[in-house]
mmCIF file of C-alpha atoms in Angstrom:
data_model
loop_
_atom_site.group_PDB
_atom_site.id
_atom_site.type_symbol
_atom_site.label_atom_id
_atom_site.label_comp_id
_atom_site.label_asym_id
_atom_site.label_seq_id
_atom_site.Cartn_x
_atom_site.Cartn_y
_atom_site.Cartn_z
ATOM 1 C CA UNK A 26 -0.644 57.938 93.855
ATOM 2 C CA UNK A 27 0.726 57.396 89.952
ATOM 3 C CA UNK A 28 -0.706 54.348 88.635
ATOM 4 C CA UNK A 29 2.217 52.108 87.220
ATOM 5 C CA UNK A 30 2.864 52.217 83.807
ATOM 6 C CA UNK A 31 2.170 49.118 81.861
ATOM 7 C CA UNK A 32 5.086 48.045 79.929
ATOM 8 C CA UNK A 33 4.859 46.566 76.753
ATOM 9 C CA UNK A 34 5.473 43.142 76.480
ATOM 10 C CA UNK A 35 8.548 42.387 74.634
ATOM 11 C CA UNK A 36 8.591 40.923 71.116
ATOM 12 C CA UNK A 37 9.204 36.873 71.088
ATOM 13 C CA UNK A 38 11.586 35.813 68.548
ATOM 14 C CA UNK A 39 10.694 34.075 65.922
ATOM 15 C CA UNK A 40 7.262 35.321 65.793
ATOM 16 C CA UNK A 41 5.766 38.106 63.754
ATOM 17 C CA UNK A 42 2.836 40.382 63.826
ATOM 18 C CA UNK A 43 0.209 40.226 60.711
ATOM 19 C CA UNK A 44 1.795 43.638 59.173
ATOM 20 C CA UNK A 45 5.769 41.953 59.008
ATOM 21 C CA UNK A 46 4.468 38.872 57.506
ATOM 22 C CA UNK A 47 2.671 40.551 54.950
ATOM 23 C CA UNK A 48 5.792 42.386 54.460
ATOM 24 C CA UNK A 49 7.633 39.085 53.986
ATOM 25 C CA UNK A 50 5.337 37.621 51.340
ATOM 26 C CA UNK A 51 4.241 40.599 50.011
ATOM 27 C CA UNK A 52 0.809 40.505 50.852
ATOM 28 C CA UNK A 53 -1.453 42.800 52.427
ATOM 29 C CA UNK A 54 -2.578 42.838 55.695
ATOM 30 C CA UNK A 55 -5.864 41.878 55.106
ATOM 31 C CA UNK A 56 -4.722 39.365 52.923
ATOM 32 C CA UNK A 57 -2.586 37.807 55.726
ATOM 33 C CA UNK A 58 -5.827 37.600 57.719
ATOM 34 C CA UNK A 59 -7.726 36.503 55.079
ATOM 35 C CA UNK A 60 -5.049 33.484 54.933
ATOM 36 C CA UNK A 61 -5.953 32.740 58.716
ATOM 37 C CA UNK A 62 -9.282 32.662 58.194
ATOM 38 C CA UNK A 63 -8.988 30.172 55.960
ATOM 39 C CA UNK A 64 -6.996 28.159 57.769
ATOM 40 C CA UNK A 65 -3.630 28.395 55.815
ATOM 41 C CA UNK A 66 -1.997 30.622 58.011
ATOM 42 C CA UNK A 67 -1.975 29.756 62.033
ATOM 43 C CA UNK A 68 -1.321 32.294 65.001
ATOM 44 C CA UNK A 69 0.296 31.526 68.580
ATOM 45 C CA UNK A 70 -0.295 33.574 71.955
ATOM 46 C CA UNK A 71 3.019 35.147 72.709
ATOM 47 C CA UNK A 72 3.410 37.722 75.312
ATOM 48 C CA UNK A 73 2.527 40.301 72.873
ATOM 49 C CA UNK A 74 -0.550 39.124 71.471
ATOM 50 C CA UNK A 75 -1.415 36.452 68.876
ATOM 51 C CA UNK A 76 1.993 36.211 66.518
ATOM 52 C CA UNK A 77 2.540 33.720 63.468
ATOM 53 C CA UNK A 78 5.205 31.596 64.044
ATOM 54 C CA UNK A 79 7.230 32.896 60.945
ATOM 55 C CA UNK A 80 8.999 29.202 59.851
ATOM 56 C CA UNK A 81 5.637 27.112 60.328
ATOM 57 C CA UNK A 82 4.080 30.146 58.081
ATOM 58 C CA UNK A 83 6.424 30.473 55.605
ATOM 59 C CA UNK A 84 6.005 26.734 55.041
ATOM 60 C CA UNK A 85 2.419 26.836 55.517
ATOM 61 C CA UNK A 86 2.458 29.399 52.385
ATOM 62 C CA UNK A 87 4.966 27.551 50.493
ATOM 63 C CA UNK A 88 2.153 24.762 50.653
ATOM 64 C CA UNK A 89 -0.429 26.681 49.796
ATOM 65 C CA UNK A 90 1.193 28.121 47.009
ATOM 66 C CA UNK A 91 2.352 24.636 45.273
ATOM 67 C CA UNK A 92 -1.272 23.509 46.045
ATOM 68 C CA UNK A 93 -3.002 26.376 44.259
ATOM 69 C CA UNK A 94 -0.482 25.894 41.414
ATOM 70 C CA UNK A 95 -1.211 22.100 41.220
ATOM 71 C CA UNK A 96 -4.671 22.591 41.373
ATOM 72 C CA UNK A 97 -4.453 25.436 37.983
ATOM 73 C CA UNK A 98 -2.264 23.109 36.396
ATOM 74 C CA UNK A 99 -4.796 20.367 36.859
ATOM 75 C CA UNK A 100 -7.310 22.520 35.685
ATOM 76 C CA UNK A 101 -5.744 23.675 32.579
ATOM 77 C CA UNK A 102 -4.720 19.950 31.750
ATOM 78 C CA UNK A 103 -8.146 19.259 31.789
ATOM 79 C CA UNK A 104 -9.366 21.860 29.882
ATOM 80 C CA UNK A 105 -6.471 20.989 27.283
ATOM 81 C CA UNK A 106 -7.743 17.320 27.556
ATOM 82 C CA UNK A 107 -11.260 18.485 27.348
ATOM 83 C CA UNK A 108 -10.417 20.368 24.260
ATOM 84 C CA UNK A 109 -8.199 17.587 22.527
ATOM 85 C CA UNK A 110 -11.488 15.143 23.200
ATOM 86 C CA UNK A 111 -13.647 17.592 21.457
ATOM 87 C CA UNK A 112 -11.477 18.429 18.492
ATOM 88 C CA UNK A 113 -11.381 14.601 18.024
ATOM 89 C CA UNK A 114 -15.375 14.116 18.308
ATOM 90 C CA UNK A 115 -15.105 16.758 15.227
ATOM 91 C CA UNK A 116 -12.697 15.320 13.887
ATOM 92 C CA UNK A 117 -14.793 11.559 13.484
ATOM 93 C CA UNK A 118 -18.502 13.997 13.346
ATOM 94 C CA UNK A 119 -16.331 15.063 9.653
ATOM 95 C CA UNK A 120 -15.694 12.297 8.602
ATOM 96 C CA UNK A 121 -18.755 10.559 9.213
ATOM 97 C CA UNK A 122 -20.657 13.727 7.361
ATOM 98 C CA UNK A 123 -18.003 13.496 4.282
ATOM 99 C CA UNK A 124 -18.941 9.351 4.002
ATOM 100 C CA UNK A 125 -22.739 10.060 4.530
ATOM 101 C CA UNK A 126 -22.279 12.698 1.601
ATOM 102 C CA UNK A 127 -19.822 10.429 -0.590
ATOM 103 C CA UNK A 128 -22.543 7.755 -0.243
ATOM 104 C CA UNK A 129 -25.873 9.869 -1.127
ATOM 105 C CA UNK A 130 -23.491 11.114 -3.983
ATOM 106 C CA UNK A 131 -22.891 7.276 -4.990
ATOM 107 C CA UNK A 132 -26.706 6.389 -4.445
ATOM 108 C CA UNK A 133 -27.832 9.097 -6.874
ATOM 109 C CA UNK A 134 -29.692 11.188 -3.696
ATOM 110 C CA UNK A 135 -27.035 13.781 -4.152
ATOM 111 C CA UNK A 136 -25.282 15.138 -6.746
ATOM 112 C CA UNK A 137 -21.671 17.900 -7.114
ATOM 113 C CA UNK A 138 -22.641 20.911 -8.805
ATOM 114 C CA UNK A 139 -20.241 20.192 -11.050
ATOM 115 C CA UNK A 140 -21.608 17.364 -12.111
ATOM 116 C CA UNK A 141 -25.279 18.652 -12.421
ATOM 117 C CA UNK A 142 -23.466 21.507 -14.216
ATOM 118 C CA UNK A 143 -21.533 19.195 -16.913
ATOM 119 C CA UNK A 144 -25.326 17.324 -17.670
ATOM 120 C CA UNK A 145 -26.767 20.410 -18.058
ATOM 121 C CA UNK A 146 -23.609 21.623 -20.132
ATOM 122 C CA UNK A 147 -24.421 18.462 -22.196
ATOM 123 C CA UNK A 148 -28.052 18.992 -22.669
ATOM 124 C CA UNK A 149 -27.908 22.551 -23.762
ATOM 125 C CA UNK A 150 -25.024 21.468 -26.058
ATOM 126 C CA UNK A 151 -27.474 18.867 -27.325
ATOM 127 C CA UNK A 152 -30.541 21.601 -28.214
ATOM 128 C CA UNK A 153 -27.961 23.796 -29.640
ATOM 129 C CA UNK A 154 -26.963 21.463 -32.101
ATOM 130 C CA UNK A 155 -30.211 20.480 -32.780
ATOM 131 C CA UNK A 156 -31.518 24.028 -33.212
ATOM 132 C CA UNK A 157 -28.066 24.744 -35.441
ATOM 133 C CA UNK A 158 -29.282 21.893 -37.665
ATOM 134 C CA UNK A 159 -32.830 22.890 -38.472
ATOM 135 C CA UNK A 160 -32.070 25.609 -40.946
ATOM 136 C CA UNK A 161 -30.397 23.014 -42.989
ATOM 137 C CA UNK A 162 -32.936 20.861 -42.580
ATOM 138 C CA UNK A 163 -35.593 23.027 -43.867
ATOM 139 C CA UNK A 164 -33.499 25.677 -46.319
ATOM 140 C CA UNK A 165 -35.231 22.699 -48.922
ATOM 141 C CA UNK A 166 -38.256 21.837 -47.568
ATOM 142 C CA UNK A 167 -39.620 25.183 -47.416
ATOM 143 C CA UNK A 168 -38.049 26.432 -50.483
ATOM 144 C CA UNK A 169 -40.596 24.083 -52.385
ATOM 145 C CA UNK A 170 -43.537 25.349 -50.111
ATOM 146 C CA UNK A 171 -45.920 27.851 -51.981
ATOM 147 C CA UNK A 172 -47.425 30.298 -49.087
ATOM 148 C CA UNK A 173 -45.706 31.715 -45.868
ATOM 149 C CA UNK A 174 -48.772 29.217 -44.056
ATOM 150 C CA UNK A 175 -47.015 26.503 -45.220
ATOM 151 C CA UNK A 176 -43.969 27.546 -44.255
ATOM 152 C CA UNK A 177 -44.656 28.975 -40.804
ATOM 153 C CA UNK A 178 -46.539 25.347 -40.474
ATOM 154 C CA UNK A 179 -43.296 22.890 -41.442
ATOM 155 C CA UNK A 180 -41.315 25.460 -39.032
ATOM 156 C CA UNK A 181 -43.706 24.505 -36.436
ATOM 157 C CA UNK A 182 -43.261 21.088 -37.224
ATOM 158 C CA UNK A 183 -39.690 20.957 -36.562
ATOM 159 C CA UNK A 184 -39.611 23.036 -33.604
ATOM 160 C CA UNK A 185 -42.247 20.413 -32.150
ATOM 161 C CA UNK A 186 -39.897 18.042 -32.742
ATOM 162 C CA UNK A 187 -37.089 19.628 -31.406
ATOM 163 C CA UNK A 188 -39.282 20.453 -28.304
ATOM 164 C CA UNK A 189 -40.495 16.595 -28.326
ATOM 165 C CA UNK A 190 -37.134 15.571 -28.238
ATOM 166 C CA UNK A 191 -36.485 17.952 -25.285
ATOM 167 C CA UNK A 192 -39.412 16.671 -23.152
ATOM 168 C CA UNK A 193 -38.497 12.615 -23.366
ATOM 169 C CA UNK A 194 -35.034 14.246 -21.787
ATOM 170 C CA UNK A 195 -35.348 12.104 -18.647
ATOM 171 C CA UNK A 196 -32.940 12.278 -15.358
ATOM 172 C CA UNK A 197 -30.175 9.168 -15.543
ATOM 173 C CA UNK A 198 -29.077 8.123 -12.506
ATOM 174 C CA UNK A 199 -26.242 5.874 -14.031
ATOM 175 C CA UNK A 200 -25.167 8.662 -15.647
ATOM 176 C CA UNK A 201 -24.708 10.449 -12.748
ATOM 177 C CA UNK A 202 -22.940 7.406 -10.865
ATOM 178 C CA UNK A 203 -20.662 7.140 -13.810
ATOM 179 C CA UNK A 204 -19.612 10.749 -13.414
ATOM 180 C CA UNK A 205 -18.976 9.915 -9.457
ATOM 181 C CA UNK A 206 -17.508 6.944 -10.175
ATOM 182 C CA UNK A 207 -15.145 8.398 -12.876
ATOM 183 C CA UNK A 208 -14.024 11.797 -10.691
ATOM 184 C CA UNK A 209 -12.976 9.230 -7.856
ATOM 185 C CA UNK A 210 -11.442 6.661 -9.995
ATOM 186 C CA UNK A 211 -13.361 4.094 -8.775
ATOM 187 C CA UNK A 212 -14.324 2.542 -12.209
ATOM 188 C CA UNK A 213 -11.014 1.869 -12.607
ATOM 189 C CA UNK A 214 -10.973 -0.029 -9.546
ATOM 190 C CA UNK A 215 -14.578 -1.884 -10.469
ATOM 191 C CA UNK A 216 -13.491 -2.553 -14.046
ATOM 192 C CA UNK A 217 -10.323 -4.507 -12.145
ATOM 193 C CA UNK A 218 -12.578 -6.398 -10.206
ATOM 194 C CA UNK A 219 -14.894 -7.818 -13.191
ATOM 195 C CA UNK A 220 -12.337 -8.619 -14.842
ATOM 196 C CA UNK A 221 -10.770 -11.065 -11.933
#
């Protein structure tokens, strides 16, 4: 006797294996399943087998799609927000770093190399003159002297005081505020206020 042939059981419309819906959304298979898995995507007995009801699914992925894109939008906002909070804590950190600098530079702890480099300017201009003057200074005096000794000795003499000169060259703080106060034209303003 033939044993009866099982027929297959006939496709219920409306609902589509996991190969057509990946079709439709242009997924893979295992992606479809993956979907399921997570819960995103449900399946229905049918007389066929387990079938996704393709309207429910389609919505069901619609969902999940906005929510994915909400949640990446919400994440980049942060992230922009994140980064907008940081740039402004650099932003103050700057400032607070130029006012700690402008106020060593007022206090005399600090000084602009340009201003250590105008003093210095000064003081070399200052021994150059001096040291420009001393052979007018002693063209007469040692013109009168009798033996080199006594020449090579007032010589001496005048470079000692040249170099004496040079060592009671002492650091001037006010000098340096001046400069500071000058460059930011805030004498100007402190001149104003002594006179009110």
């Amino acid at each position: 006797m033939a044993t009866p042939r099982k027929e297959k059981p006939a496709e219920t419309p409306g609902y589509w294996p996991t190969t057509k819906m990946a079709e439709l959304f242009e997924l893979t298979a295992r992606r479809i399943q993956q979907l399921t898995q997570d819960g995103v995507l449900k399946t229905h007995d049918t007389p066929a087998g387990r079938r996704y009801n393709v309207g429910e699914a389609t919505k069901d992925y619609i969902k999940y799609l906005r929510t994915q894109l909400d949640r990446k939008a919400s994440a980049q906002n942060d992230k922009l927000e994140t980064d907008k909070l940081q740039a402004e804590v650099d932003i103050k950190s700057a400032k607070a770093r130029v006012a700690e600098l402008q106020l060593a530079e007022l206090e005399g702890t600090m000084h602009r190399a340009e201003d250590v480099e105008a003093i210095t300017t000064d003081l070399v201009f200052n021994i150059r003159s001096m040291l420009m003057a001393m052979p007018g200074r002693l063209a007469v005096d040692t013109a009168e002297l009798a033996s080199p000794a006594e020449t090579s000795a007032r010589i001496q003499e005048e470079v000692n005081e040249i170099l004496l000169s040079l060592s009671q060259y002492h650091y001037d703080p006010e000098e340096y505020k001046k400069r500071v106060k000058d460059r930011q034209g805030w004498a100007m303003i402190e001149d104003d206020e002594q006179a009110e």
